[in-house]
Every structure is written in structure tokens, then in C-alpha cells.
Tab-separated table of C-alpha atoms in Angstrom:
chain	number	residue	atom	x	y	z
A	1	UNK	CA	-11.348	-4.756	-14.076
A	2	UNK	CA	-11.473	-6.357	-17.539
A	3	UNK	CA	-9.462	-9.379	-18.700
A	4	UNK	CA	-6.755	-7.213	-20.272
A	5	UNK	CA	-6.202	-5.173	-17.111
A	6	UNK	CA	-6.020	-8.318	-14.978
A	7	UNK	CA	-3.453	-9.839	-17.349
A	8	UNK	CA	-1.416	-6.620	-17.193
A	9	UNK	CA	-1.565	-6.491	-13.393
A	10	UNK	CA	-0.488	-10.119	-13.016
A	11	UNK	CA	2.292	-9.720	-15.606
A	12	UNK	CA	3.685	-6.718	-13.746
A	13	UNK	CA	3.342	-8.450	-10.390
A	14	UNK	CA	5.475	-11.295	-11.784
A	15	UNK	CA	7.943	-8.712	-13.119
A	16	UNK	CA	7.470	-10.074	-16.623
A	17	UNK	CA	8.179	-8.030	-19.776
A	18	UNK	CA	5.503	-7.710	-22.457
A	19	UNK	CA	7.927	-9.188	-25.003
A	20	UNK	CA	8.400	-12.319	-22.911
A	21	UNK	CA	4.689	-12.871	-22.267
A	22	UNK	CA	3.801	-12.260	-25.926
A	23	UNK	CA	6.631	-14.391	-27.379
A	24	UNK	CA	5.227	-17.135	-29.618
A	25	UNK	CA	1.646	-16.102	-28.797
A	26	UNK	CA	1.129	-12.674	-30.350
A	27	UNK	CA	3.128	-9.553	-31.160
A	28	UNK	CA	3.886	-7.279	-28.168
A	29	UNK	CA	1.827	-4.435	-29.689
A	30	UNK	CA	-1.234	-6.708	-29.766
A	31	UNK	CA	-0.655	-7.666	-26.110
A	32	UNK	CA	-0.428	-3.969	-25.299
A	33	UNK	CA	-3.831	-3.434	-26.944
A	34	UNK	CA	-5.271	-6.332	-24.923
A	35	UNK	CA	-3.888	-4.926	-21.670
A	36	UNK	CA	-5.268	-1.471	-22.444
A	37	UNK	CA	-8.724	-2.870	-23.123
A	38	UNK	CA	-8.690	-1.940	-26.812
A	39	UNK	CA	-9.248	-5.511	-28.035
A	40	UNK	CA	-10.661	-8.684	-26.491
A	41	UNK	CA	-8.281	-11.631	-27.009
A	42	UNK	CA	-9.482	-14.774	-28.722
A	43	UNK	CA	-10.036	-17.854	-26.566
A	44	UNK	CA	-6.821	-19.402	-27.941
A	45	UNK	CA	-4.629	-16.329	-27.228
A	46	UNK	CA	-6.228	-15.936	-23.842
A	47	UNK	CA	-5.464	-19.528	-22.814
A	48	UNK	CA	-1.840	-19.286	-23.967
A	49	UNK	CA	-1.313	-16.038	-22.037
A	50	UNK	CA	-2.782	-17.574	-18.896
A	51	UNK	CA	-0.596	-20.662	-19.258
A	52	UNK	CA	2.552	-18.532	-19.497
A	53	UNK	CA	1.460	-16.575	-16.437
A	54	UNK	CA	0.973	-19.961	-14.709
A	55	UNK	CA	-2.679	-19.178	-14.078
A	56	UNK	CA	-5.270	-21.967	-14.404
A	57	UNK	CA	-8.024	-21.241	-16.915
A	58	UNK	CA	-10.741	-21.627	-14.296
A	59	UNK	CA	-9.364	-18.492	-12.586
A	60	UNK	CA	-11.198	-16.495	-15.256
A	61	UNK	CA	-14.473	-17.523	-13.692
A	62	UNK	CA	-13.570	-15.947	-10.351
A	63	UNK	CA	-16.259	-13.650	-9.012
A	64	UNK	CA	-15.625	-11.035	-6.370
A	65	UNK	CA	-15.688	-12.590	-2.907
A	66	UNK	CA	-17.248	-9.672	-1.038
A	67	UNK	CA	-17.425	-11.642	2.202
A	68	UNK	CA	-13.672	-12.298	2.079
A	69	UNK	CA	-12.985	-8.659	1.209
A	70	UNK	CA	-15.038	-7.506	4.224
A	71	UNK	CA	-13.135	-9.983	6.407
A	72	UNK	CA	-9.788	-8.538	5.267
A	73	UNK	CA	-11.039	-4.954	5.637
A	74	UNK	CA	-12.126	-5.533	9.241
A	75	UNK	CA	-8.755	-7.060	10.119
A	76	UNK	CA	-7.018	-4.207	8.287
A	77	UNK	CA	-8.963	-1.660	10.341
A	78	UNK	CA	-7.952	-3.428	13.553
A	79	UNK	CA	-4.272	-3.472	12.552
A	80	UNK	CA	-4.172	0.200	11.504
A	81	UNK	CA	-5.977	1.302	14.663
A	82	UNK	CA	-3.778	-0.738	16.999
A	83	UNK	CA	-0.555	-0.445	14.974
A	84	UNK	CA	0.235	-3.955	16.177
A	85	UNK	CA	3.192	-5.170	14.115
A	86	UNK	CA	2.587	-8.861	14.851
A	87	UNK	CA	-1.003	-8.594	13.662
A	88	UNK	CA	0.229	-6.631	10.635
A	89	UNK	CA	2.700	-9.396	9.774
A	90	UNK	CA	0.014	-12.107	10.041
A	91	UNK	CA	-2.504	-10.167	7.966
A	92	UNK	CA	0.131	-9.310	5.356
A	93	UNK	CA	0.963	-13.004	4.963
A	94	UNK	CA	-2.719	-13.994	4.648
A	95	UNK	CA	-3.383	-11.242	2.127
A	96	UNK	CA	-0.316	-12.098	0.080
A	97	UNK	CA	-1.289	-15.776	-0.109
A	98	UNK	CA	-4.867	-14.879	-1.097
A	99	UNK	CA	-3.644	-12.533	-3.851
A	100	UNK	CA	-1.304	-15.241	-5.162
A	101	UNK	CA	-4.106	-17.827	-5.152
A	102	UNK	CA	-6.700	-15.518	-6.727
A	103	UNK	CA	-4.882	-13.658	-9.556
A	104	UNK	CA	-8.138	-12.586	-11.234
A	105	UNK	CA	-9.991	-11.527	-8.099
A	106	UNK	CA	-12.022	-8.437	-9.154
A	107	UNK	CA	-11.085	-6.710	-5.856
A	108	UNK	CA	-7.389	-7.185	-6.649
A	109	UNK	CA	-6.481	-3.458	-6.514
A	110	UNK	CA	-8.092	-2.983	-3.102
A	111	UNK	CA	-6.236	-6.021	-1.753
A	112	UNK	CA	-2.981	-4.778	-3.281
A	113	UNK	CA	-3.200	-1.322	-1.671
A	114	UNK	CA	-3.969	-2.948	1.690
A	115	UNK	CA	-0.984	-5.279	1.279
A	116	UNK	CA	1.290	-2.338	0.429
A	117	UNK	CA	0.072	-0.303	3.416
A	118	UNK	CA	0.816	-3.233	5.726
A	119	UNK	CA	4.323	-3.518	4.282
A	120	UNK	CA	5.070	-0.001	5.549
A	121	UNK	CA	4.524	-1.257	9.093
A	122	UNK	CA	7.048	-4.072	8.683
A	123	UNK	CA	10.861	-3.971	8.368
A	124	UNK	CA	12.775	-4.972	5.232
A	125	UNK	CA	9.983	-4.588	2.677
A	126	UNK	CA	11.327	-1.535	0.830
A	127	UNK	CA	11.780	-3.284	-2.533
A	128	UNK	CA	8.367	-4.948	-2.353
A	129	UNK	CA	6.707	-1.620	-1.513
A	130	UNK	CA	8.333	0.060	-4.514
A	131	UNK	CA	7.373	-2.849	-6.774
A	132	UNK	CA	3.730	-2.698	-5.661
A	133	UNK	CA	3.650	1.093	-6.017
A	134	UNK	CA	4.915	0.872	-9.602
A	135	UNK	CA	2.049	-1.507	-10.398
A	136	UNK	CA	-0.569	0.596	-8.610
A	137	UNK	CA	0.572	3.763	-10.386
A	138	UNK	CA	-0.209	2.053	-13.707
A	139	UNK	CA	-3.823	1.593	-12.614
A	140	UNK	CA	-4.565	5.001	-11.116
A	141	UNK	CA	-7.116	5.824	-13.821
A	142	UNK	CA	-9.082	2.674	-12.990
A	143	UNK	CA	-9.044	3.282	-9.222
A	144	UNK	CA	-12.029	4.175	-7.083
A	145	UNK	CA	-11.839	7.077	-4.611
A	146	UNK	CA	-11.076	4.837	-1.649
A	147	UNK	CA	-8.313	3.042	-3.588
A	148	UNK	CA	-6.797	6.414	-4.533
A	149	UNK	CA	-7.125	7.433	-0.883
A	150	UNK	CA	-4.950	4.516	0.215
A	151	UNK	CA	-2.447	4.832	-2.616
A	152	UNK	CA	-1.924	8.532	-1.855
A	153	UNK	CA	-1.715	7.812	1.873
A	154	UNK	CA	1.045	5.278	1.215
A	155	UNK	CA	2.927	7.828	-0.925
A	156	UNK	CA	2.549	10.460	1.803
A	157	UNK	CA	3.872	8.109	4.478
A	158	UNK	CA	6.877	7.198	2.314
A	159	UNK	CA	7.641	10.897	1.732
A	160	UNK	CA	7.424	11.461	5.503
A	161	UNK	CA	9.706	8.504	6.242
A	162	UNK	CA	12.210	9.909	3.720
A	163	UNK	CA	12.150	13.270	5.590
A	164	UNK	CA	10.453	14.918	2.597
A	165	UNK	CA	8.069	16.711	4.934
A	166	UNK	CA	6.831	19.369	2.533
A	167	UNK	CA	6.056	16.756	-0.105
A	168	UNK	CA	4.275	14.624	2.506
A	169	UNK	CA	2.184	17.591	3.667
A	170	UNK	CA	1.171	18.436	0.098
A	171	UNK	CA	0.162	14.830	-0.569
A	172	UNK	CA	-2.004	14.738	2.558
A	173	UNK	CA	-3.663	18.033	1.644
A	174	UNK	CA	-4.409	16.605	-1.814
A	175	UNK	CA	-6.049	13.603	-0.142
A	176	UNK	CA	-8.366	15.907	1.799
A	177	UNK	CA	-9.329	17.547	-1.510
A	178	UNK	CA	-9.823	14.130	-3.136
A	179	UNK	CA	-12.330	12.991	-0.511
A	180	UNK	CA	-14.122	16.323	-0.104
A	181	UNK	CA	-17.375	14.935	-1.498
A	182	UNK	CA	-16.734	11.312	-0.530
A	183	UNK	CA	-17.478	9.716	2.833
A	184	UNK	CA	-14.556	7.768	4.251
A	185	UNK	CA	-15.034	5.775	7.444
A	186	UNK	CA	-14.241	7.473	10.778
A	187	UNK	CA	-11.237	5.240	11.474
A	188	UNK	CA	-9.768	6.014	8.059
A	189	UNK	CA	-10.153	9.750	8.664
A	190	UNK	CA	-8.611	9.454	12.135
A	191	UNK	CA	-5.525	7.767	10.670
A	192	UNK	CA	-5.279	10.442	7.976
A	193	UNK	CA	-5.564	13.207	10.582
A	194	UNK	CA	-2.907	11.488	12.697
A	195	UNK	CA	-0.277	10.990	9.991
A	196	UNK	CA	-1.015	14.457	8.540
A	197	UNK	CA	-0.386	16.025	11.953
A	198	UNK	CA	3.048	14.362	12.056
A	199	UNK	CA	3.935	15.775	8.636
A	200	UNK	CA	2.719	19.285	9.520
A	201	UNK	CA	4.555	19.120	12.852
A	202	UNK	CA	7.800	18.198	11.086
A	203	UNK	CA	7.278	21.068	8.648
A	204	UNK	CA	6.715	23.529	11.540
A	205	UNK	CA	3.076	24.118	10.524
A	206	UNK	CA	1.997	23.872	14.126
A	207	UNK	CA	-1.532	25.297	13.927
A	208	UNK	CA	-2.529	22.731	11.301
A	209	UNK	CA	-0.812	19.998	13.311
A	210	UNK	CA	-2.842	20.980	16.402
A	211	UNK	CA	-6.147	21.003	14.494
A	212	UNK	CA	-5.512	17.649	12.837
A	213	UNK	CA	-4.183	15.801	15.871
A	214	UNK	CA	-7.174	16.979	17.922
A	215	UNK	CA	-9.471	15.396	15.322
A	216	UNK	CA	-7.523	12.138	15.541
A	217	UNK	CA	-7.518	12.305	19.347
A	218	UNK	CA	-11.304	12.669	19.432
A	219	UNK	CA	-11.759	9.387	17.525
A	220	UNK	CA	-9.126	7.451	19.496
A	221	UNK	CA	-10.678	8.610	22.794
A	222	UNK	CA	-14.119	7.583	21.588
A	223	UNK	CA	-12.889	4.122	20.562
A	224	UNK	CA	-10.808	3.773	23.761
A	225	UNK	CA	-7.613	3.255	21.752
A	226	UNK	CA	-5.507	4.312	24.701
A	227	UNK	CA	-1.989	4.169	23.273
A	228	UNK	CA	-3.086	6.073	20.167
A	229	UNK	CA	-4.632	8.731	22.426
A	230	UNK	CA	-1.352	9.059	24.345
A	231	UNK	CA	0.578	9.459	21.074
A	232	UNK	CA	-1.831	12.210	19.985
A	233	UNK	CA	-1.431	14.041	23.309
A	234	UNK	CA	2.363	13.950	22.892
A	235	UNK	CA	2.099	15.357	19.346
A	236	UNK	CA	-0.341	17.998	20.593
A	237	UNK	CA	2.053	18.941	23.380
A	238	UNK	CA	4.998	19.291	20.978
A	239	UNK	CA	2.971	21.528	18.644
A	240	UNK	CA	1.732	23.629	21.576
A	241	UNK	CA	5.280	23.948	22.918
A	242	UNK	CA	6.507	25.174	19.539
A	243	UNK	CA	3.740	27.775	19.312
A	244	UNK	CA	4.724	29.105	22.741
A	245	UNK	CA	1.673	27.972	24.738
A	246	UNK	CA	3.865	26.155	27.214
A	247	UNK	CA	1.312	25.730	30.010
A	248	UNK	CA	-1.088	24.086	27.547
A	249	UNK	CA	1.733	21.849	26.346
A	250	UNK	CA	2.533	20.776	29.918
A	251	UNK	CA	-1.173	20.061	30.494
A	252	UNK	CA	-1.238	17.824	27.384
A	253	UNK	CA	1.855	15.932	28.522
A	254	UNK	CA	0.517	15.538	32.054
A	255	UNK	CA	-2.741	14.159	30.665
A	256	UNK	CA	-0.703	11.662	28.618
A	257	UNK	CA	1.265	10.734	31.742
A	258	UNK	CA	-1.933	10.298	33.753
A	259	UNK	CA	-3.403	7.920	31.142
A	260	UNK	CA	-0.117	5.973	30.941
A	261	UNK	CA	-0.115	5.605	34.714
A	262	UNK	CA	-3.701	4.312	34.754
A	263	UNK	CA	-2.890	1.535	32.306
A	264	UNK	CA	0.415	0.921	34.085
A	265	UNK	CA	2.410	1.426	30.901
A	266	UNK	CA	5.995	2.647	30.988
A	267	UNK	CA	6.181	2.793	27.180
A	268	UNK	CA	5.738	6.562	26.895
A	269	UNK	CA	7.092	7.697	30.261
A	270	UNK	CA	10.564	8.665	29.071
A	271	UNK	CA	9.234	10.625	26.095
A	272	UNK	CA	6.633	12.438	28.203
A	273	UNK	CA	9.111	13.389	30.940
A	274	UNK	CA	11.618	14.605	28.331
A	275	UNK	CA	9.034	16.893	26.744
A	276	UNK	CA	7.798	18.257	30.084
A	277	UNK	CA	11.420	19.043	30.911
A	278	UNK	CA	11.808	20.919	27.615
A	279	UNK	CA	8.756	23.063	28.467
A	280	UNK	CA	10.070	23.943	31.915
A	281	UNK	CA	13.434	24.789	30.362
A	282	UNK	CA	11.704	27.315	28.073
A	283	UNK	CA	9.817	28.674	31.097
A	284	UNK	CA	13.258	29.189	32.713
A	285	UNK	CA	12.317	26.870	35.584
A	286	UNK	CA	15.629	25.073	35.499
A	287	UNK	CA	15.231	22.892	38.588
A	288	UNK	CA	11.965	21.441	37.269
A	289	UNK	CA	13.492	21.013	33.810
A	290	UNK	CA	16.431	19.044	35.221
A	291	UNK	CA	14.106	16.953	37.401
A	292	UNK	CA	12.044	15.853	34.395
A	293	UNK	CA	15.076	15.293	32.149
A	294	UNK	CA	16.548	12.993	34.807
A	295	UNK	CA	13.177	11.253	35.226
A	296	UNK	CA	13.224	10.593	31.487
A	297	UNK	CA	16.726	9.180	31.786
A	298	UNK	CA	15.616	6.804	34.547
A	299	UNK	CA	12.590	5.652	32.537
A	300	UNK	CA	14.618	4.587	29.491
A	301	UNK	CA	17.067	1.732	29.057
A	302	UNK	CA	17.748	2.436	25.374
A	303	UNK	CA	20.978	4.471	24.910
A	304	UNK	CA	19.496	6.021	21.744
A	305	UNK	CA	16.769	7.568	23.910
A	306	UNK	CA	18.957	8.308	26.925
A	307	UNK	CA	21.332	10.398	24.846
A	308	UNK	CA	18.525	12.919	24.214
A	309	UNK	CA	18.091	13.479	27.957
A	310	UNK	CA	21.841	13.622	28.563
A	311	UNK	CA	22.231	16.340	25.927
A	312	UNK	CA	19.277	18.253	27.410
A	313	UNK	CA	20.789	18.124	30.915
A	314	UNK	CA	24.145	19.261	29.521
A	315	UNK	CA	22.462	22.188	27.748
A	316	UNK	CA	20.583	23.183	30.904
A	317	UNK	CA	23.731	23.257	33.049
A	318	UNK	CA	25.652	25.146	30.352
A	319	UNK	CA	22.793	27.664	30.064
A	320	UNK	CA	23.014	28.206	33.844
A	321	UNK	CA	26.810	28.626	33.575
A	322	UNK	CA	27.234	25.600	35.851
A	323	UNK	CA	30.500	24.492	34.252
A	324	UNK	CA	31.376	21.671	36.651
A	325	UNK	CA	28.040	19.872	36.161
A	326	UNK	CA	28.112	20.610	32.429
A	327	UNK	CA	31.489	18.835	32.201
A	328	UNK	CA	30.131	15.831	34.118
A	329	UNK	CA	27.231	15.465	31.670
A	330	UNK	CA	29.485	16.120	28.675
A	331	UNK	CA	31.573	13.135	29.754
A	332	UNK	CA	28.381	11.062	30.166
A	333	UNK	CA	27.427	11.994	26.631
A	334	UNK	CA	30.824	11.109	25.197
A	335	UNK	CA	30.804	7.777	27.036
A	336	UNK	CA	27.414	6.741	25.639
A	337	UNK	CA	28.334	7.417	21.987
A	338	UNK	CA	29.739	3.918	21.382
A	339	UNK	CA	26.404	2.398	22.420
A	340	UNK	CA	24.385	4.351	19.827
A	341	UNK	CA	23.281	3.345	16.344
A	342	UNK	CA	25.648	4.618	13.643
A	343	UNK	CA	23.427	7.496	12.470
A	344	UNK	CA	22.718	8.629	16.049
A	345	UNK	CA	26.398	8.346	16.970
A	346	UNK	CA	27.416	10.827	14.261
A	347	UNK	CA	24.498	13.145	15.015
A	348	UNK	CA	25.092	13.401	18.788
A	349	UNK	CA	28.867	13.282	18.491
A	350	UNK	CA	28.691	16.586	16.603
A	351	UNK	CA	26.415	18.128	19.244
A	352	UNK	CA	28.733	17.057	22.054
A	353	UNK	CA	31.732	18.337	20.065
A	354	UNK	CA	30.270	21.856	20.192
A	355	UNK	CA	29.991	21.736	23.987
A	356	UNK	CA	33.463	20.236	24.251
A	357	UNK	CA	34.838	23.241	22.338
A	358	UNK	CA	32.902	25.677	24.531
A	359	UNK	CA	33.680	24.041	27.874
A	360	UNK	CA	37.346	23.199	27.208
A	361	UNK	CA	38.189	26.383	25.250
A	362	UNK	CA	39.483	24.518	22.203
A	363	UNK	CA	42.020	26.781	20.416
A	364	UNK	CA	40.931	25.289	17.066
A	365	UNK	CA	37.313	26.257	17.627
A	366	UNK	CA	36.708	27.681	14.113
A	367	UNK	CA	38.033	24.521	12.414
A	368	UNK	CA	35.992	22.302	14.724
A	369	UNK	CA	32.821	24.359	14.231
A	370	UNK	CA	33.308	24.251	10.450
A	371	UNK	CA	33.393	20.451	10.598
A	372	UNK	CA	30.222	20.416	12.698
A	373	UNK	CA	28.470	22.839	10.326
A	374	UNK	CA	29.529	20.752	7.309
A	375	UNK	CA	27.988	17.678	8.940
A	376	UNK	CA	24.641	19.329	9.738
A	377	UNK	CA	24.484	21.042	6.345
A	378	UNK	CA	25.066	17.674	4.680
A	379	UNK	CA	22.112	16.335	6.664
A	380	UNK	CA	20.061	19.445	5.775
A	381	UNK	CA	19.658	20.124	9.500
A	382	UNK	CA	19.664	23.878	8.922
A	383	UNK	CA	18.218	24.633	12.361
A	384	UNK	CA	21.401	23.389	14.016
A	385	UNK	CA	23.547	25.145	11.407
A	386	UNK	CA	21.817	28.410	12.285
A	387	UNK	CA	22.165	27.841	16.051
A	388	UNK	CA	25.818	26.857	15.964
A	389	UNK	CA	26.736	29.719	13.612
A	390	UNK	CA	25.256	32.060	16.211
A	391	UNK	CA	27.169	30.291	19.013
A	392	UNK	CA	30.456	30.548	17.096
A	393	UNK	CA	29.834	34.192	16.117
A	394	UNK	CA	29.144	35.085	19.747
A	395	UNK	CA	32.327	33.311	20.844
A	396	UNK	CA	34.387	35.070	18.166
A	397	UNK	CA	32.943	38.475	19.088
A	398	UNK	CA	33.845	37.822	22.734
A	399	UNK	CA	37.405	37.107	21.588
A	400	UNK	CA	37.332	40.384	19.571
A	401	UNK	CA	37.523	38.583	16.226
A	402	UNK	CA	34.825	40.860	14.883
A	403	UNK	CA	35.346	40.202	11.168
A	404	UNK	CA	34.985	36.427	11.601
A	405	UNK	CA	32.048	36.962	13.962
A	406	UNK	CA	30.237	39.031	11.306
A	407	UNK	CA	30.762	36.277	8.735
A	408	UNK	CA	29.167	33.668	10.975
A	409	UNK	CA	26.274	35.910	12.015
A	410	UNK	CA	25.513	36.277	8.284
A	411	UNK	CA	25.873	32.525	7.692
A	412	UNK	CA	23.556	31.842	10.597
A	413	UNK	CA	20.896	34.116	9.102
A	414	UNK	CA	21.253	32.396	5.719
A	415	UNK	CA	20.741	29.006	7.375
A	416	UNK	CA	17.677	30.412	9.155
A	417	UNK	CA	16.274	31.411	5.752
A	418	UNK	CA	16.871	27.853	4.488
A	419	UNK	CA	15.274	26.340	7.591
A	420	UNK	CA	12.223	28.576	7.125
A	421	UNK	CA	11.940	27.390	3.491
A	422	UNK	CA	11.641	30.919	2.107
A	423	UNK	CA	13.491	32.509	-0.776
A	424	UNK	CA	13.947	35.973	0.719
A	425	UNK	CA	13.837	37.665	4.124
A	426	UNK	CA	10.575	39.483	3.262
A	427	UNK	CA	8.715	36.152	3.492
A	428	UNK	CA	9.760	35.795	7.132
A	429	UNK	CA	7.320	38.495	8.270
């Protein structure tokens, strides 16, 4: 990076306007030309700009500390592989201090993308992430392939965290195109495969998710990164379950459970048991499904996780027309709502409301269902809109309200179209 680019980067990092930095030194248009590398500032202008940026003049003589960069890169690799938040916090602090102390470090962009990636692992850094991204975007043309790799990865992760799954998937696919003729390190590729599989899974692109998570799993197994391997097996199982290969999905979950047992970790037990239960439910092996759902419930102490199992048990009993047990678990679900986070409380309250209507024969069922549908539509949870339209239509048809039933069958199909992200029914085939 040349002197102008380094001045621009530091000015933006300090959130300083061009007009302020240039005031009394040069006109803003001349500063702009300096920052864009069109002119080299005189010694006098240069010193005044540095003074206003509170940068000592000797900083100009900084040469790239490759040994320090390698040190940070090795720690960064360890943090990304382990996903250890405490290590991430420590490394972020060390990086931030180094960047502050070395404003004209030639490897500044690489350090900045690493700092920004670490921020995504830590809570309460949203503003700082956006500030860093705005700076990095300004320097995209000057970036190397590996810097672009990390910047795009950060943007993909943010899109995923914002539930913009299609956007995230497209970003990750663009990264694969970017590095087609460039050799990234194995650990970097494993992380890309892993986060890409999550995006594809969320977008219901299960075959791609399976391919990518298997690639990540291969690396994590090789490096004996046990918890990462377990996470990959869970993702693999979910994708297999959603493609209908239920026995393969159960095998993936059981492998994850076996590994967890060997390292005596209870961290994943609840999640694994919940997913095995879901597979047995689809296989219509209700007793096994209920056994695993209850095992999941016993493994978790967090109400926000327990509510998933409670709803699954309620669904299973209702599916079997076991009304008395369904009512027991409905009450368990309603009782746990006050212990949930606000977003989860609203989400599960609406699910339990549907079963309350069905089990207690609520005379205002249409009004109640409309409220539930409005909630899920507002959250763009079109899958649940489609399901509950079908449930309401079936209930209305049973009550011989055929006109209303037809309306909700049609609405359900329209929600299915939205969920499938197609513009017409022909694209469903």
C-alpha cells in the first residue's frame, strides 16, 4: 500500500472526514488525489497530515513485520479451527492493539480482515464490524486473493446470520469461483466448506450441503478436531434426513453420539437425540421417536432447547391421536413459555396456540389461525404458514365449511410457492 492509501485507511478508521483532515493543510480535492495515489504529497503536507492523524513521523519507516504476521496467522488458524470464544477475544484484543500501534504496517489490510472475522465470533461488535467492512470495501481493488477470500467470507457469514440464506449461498459460491486457480490452505477451505454447508442447508439445497460438509468433515477428522467433526455429522444428518435417506441420517447421528460419548461430552447429546427422534418419527416408529425426544429433554437444562423437544413430543402424541398425552405436553409447553427468550417465546407460543385450538376445539379457530399465520408470515416462515393453512383447511372441511376450506388450501399452496422460492408452479417440477 502506498502512503496515500495508508493515510486514507487510517483516516477512515478514525472516522474522520476528508474536510477535517485537510483543513488548514490542503484543499480536500488535493487530499483525495493523495489518497487515490494520483499525487505524492510534499514532506511538509505529509507531516501535517500525520500530525492531525496523531501518527508519529517515524511510523512512515515501518516495514512489514512478516514474523509478527505469521504469528497472528497461526493464532488465527487455531481460533477458527477450535471456535474458542475466549481465545478469539484474546487474539482480537492483541490484533487491535497492534493495528493501533502500527498504523502504517504494510500488512494492515490482512490484519484488518482477521480482526473483523474475529469480531463475528464475539457478542456486541455489530457496529465495529460494519465500520471495518465499510473501510475494507473501499480497498477491494487493492486486495490480494486471500484478502478478498476473507472479506467475502465475512460478508457471507453476516448474510447467513441475518437469515439471508440465498444471498449467503451466492456469496460462498462466488468465493469458490474466486479461488478456482488459487491455492488456499486446507484449514481455510475446511472452514469455507463448513459455513457454506450451513447456508445451503438453510436454503434447502441439501445435496450441495452434503457434499460440502463431507469435505469439511474429512479435514476435521484428519486434524482430530473432535467437536468440529461432531458438528459436521449433525449437519450431514439433517441434510440426509431432509433428502429422505433416514437410515443414513440416523447412522450419522449415531456416529456423532458415539464420538461424544468417547470424549465424555454432553454438549451435543440433546441435539443429537432430538434429531434421531425426528428421523424415527418420519419412519413412523413412534415409540423410538418419543424415547429419543425425551432423552433430548433430559440432556438439556436450557428451556430454549427443551421447548423444541416438548413441541416434538406434543406433535407425536397428536399424530397418534393420543389426546390425553397431547394435552399433558401442551400444558408443559405453555408452562415453559415464560422461561424462554423473547423471540423464542413468541415463536413457540404461536405453535402451541395451534395445538390448543385443535385439542380444545376453540370455536374461534379461524380468527386464532389468522393471527398465527400473520405472525409466521411477518417472520417470513412460509413453511409454517403452508402447514397451518393445510391444518386449518382440513379442519374446516371436516366441519363442512367447504368454501373457507378451499380458500385456505389455496393460501397454503401459495405459501408453499413462496417457501420454494419459485415464481410459478411449473418451477416446482
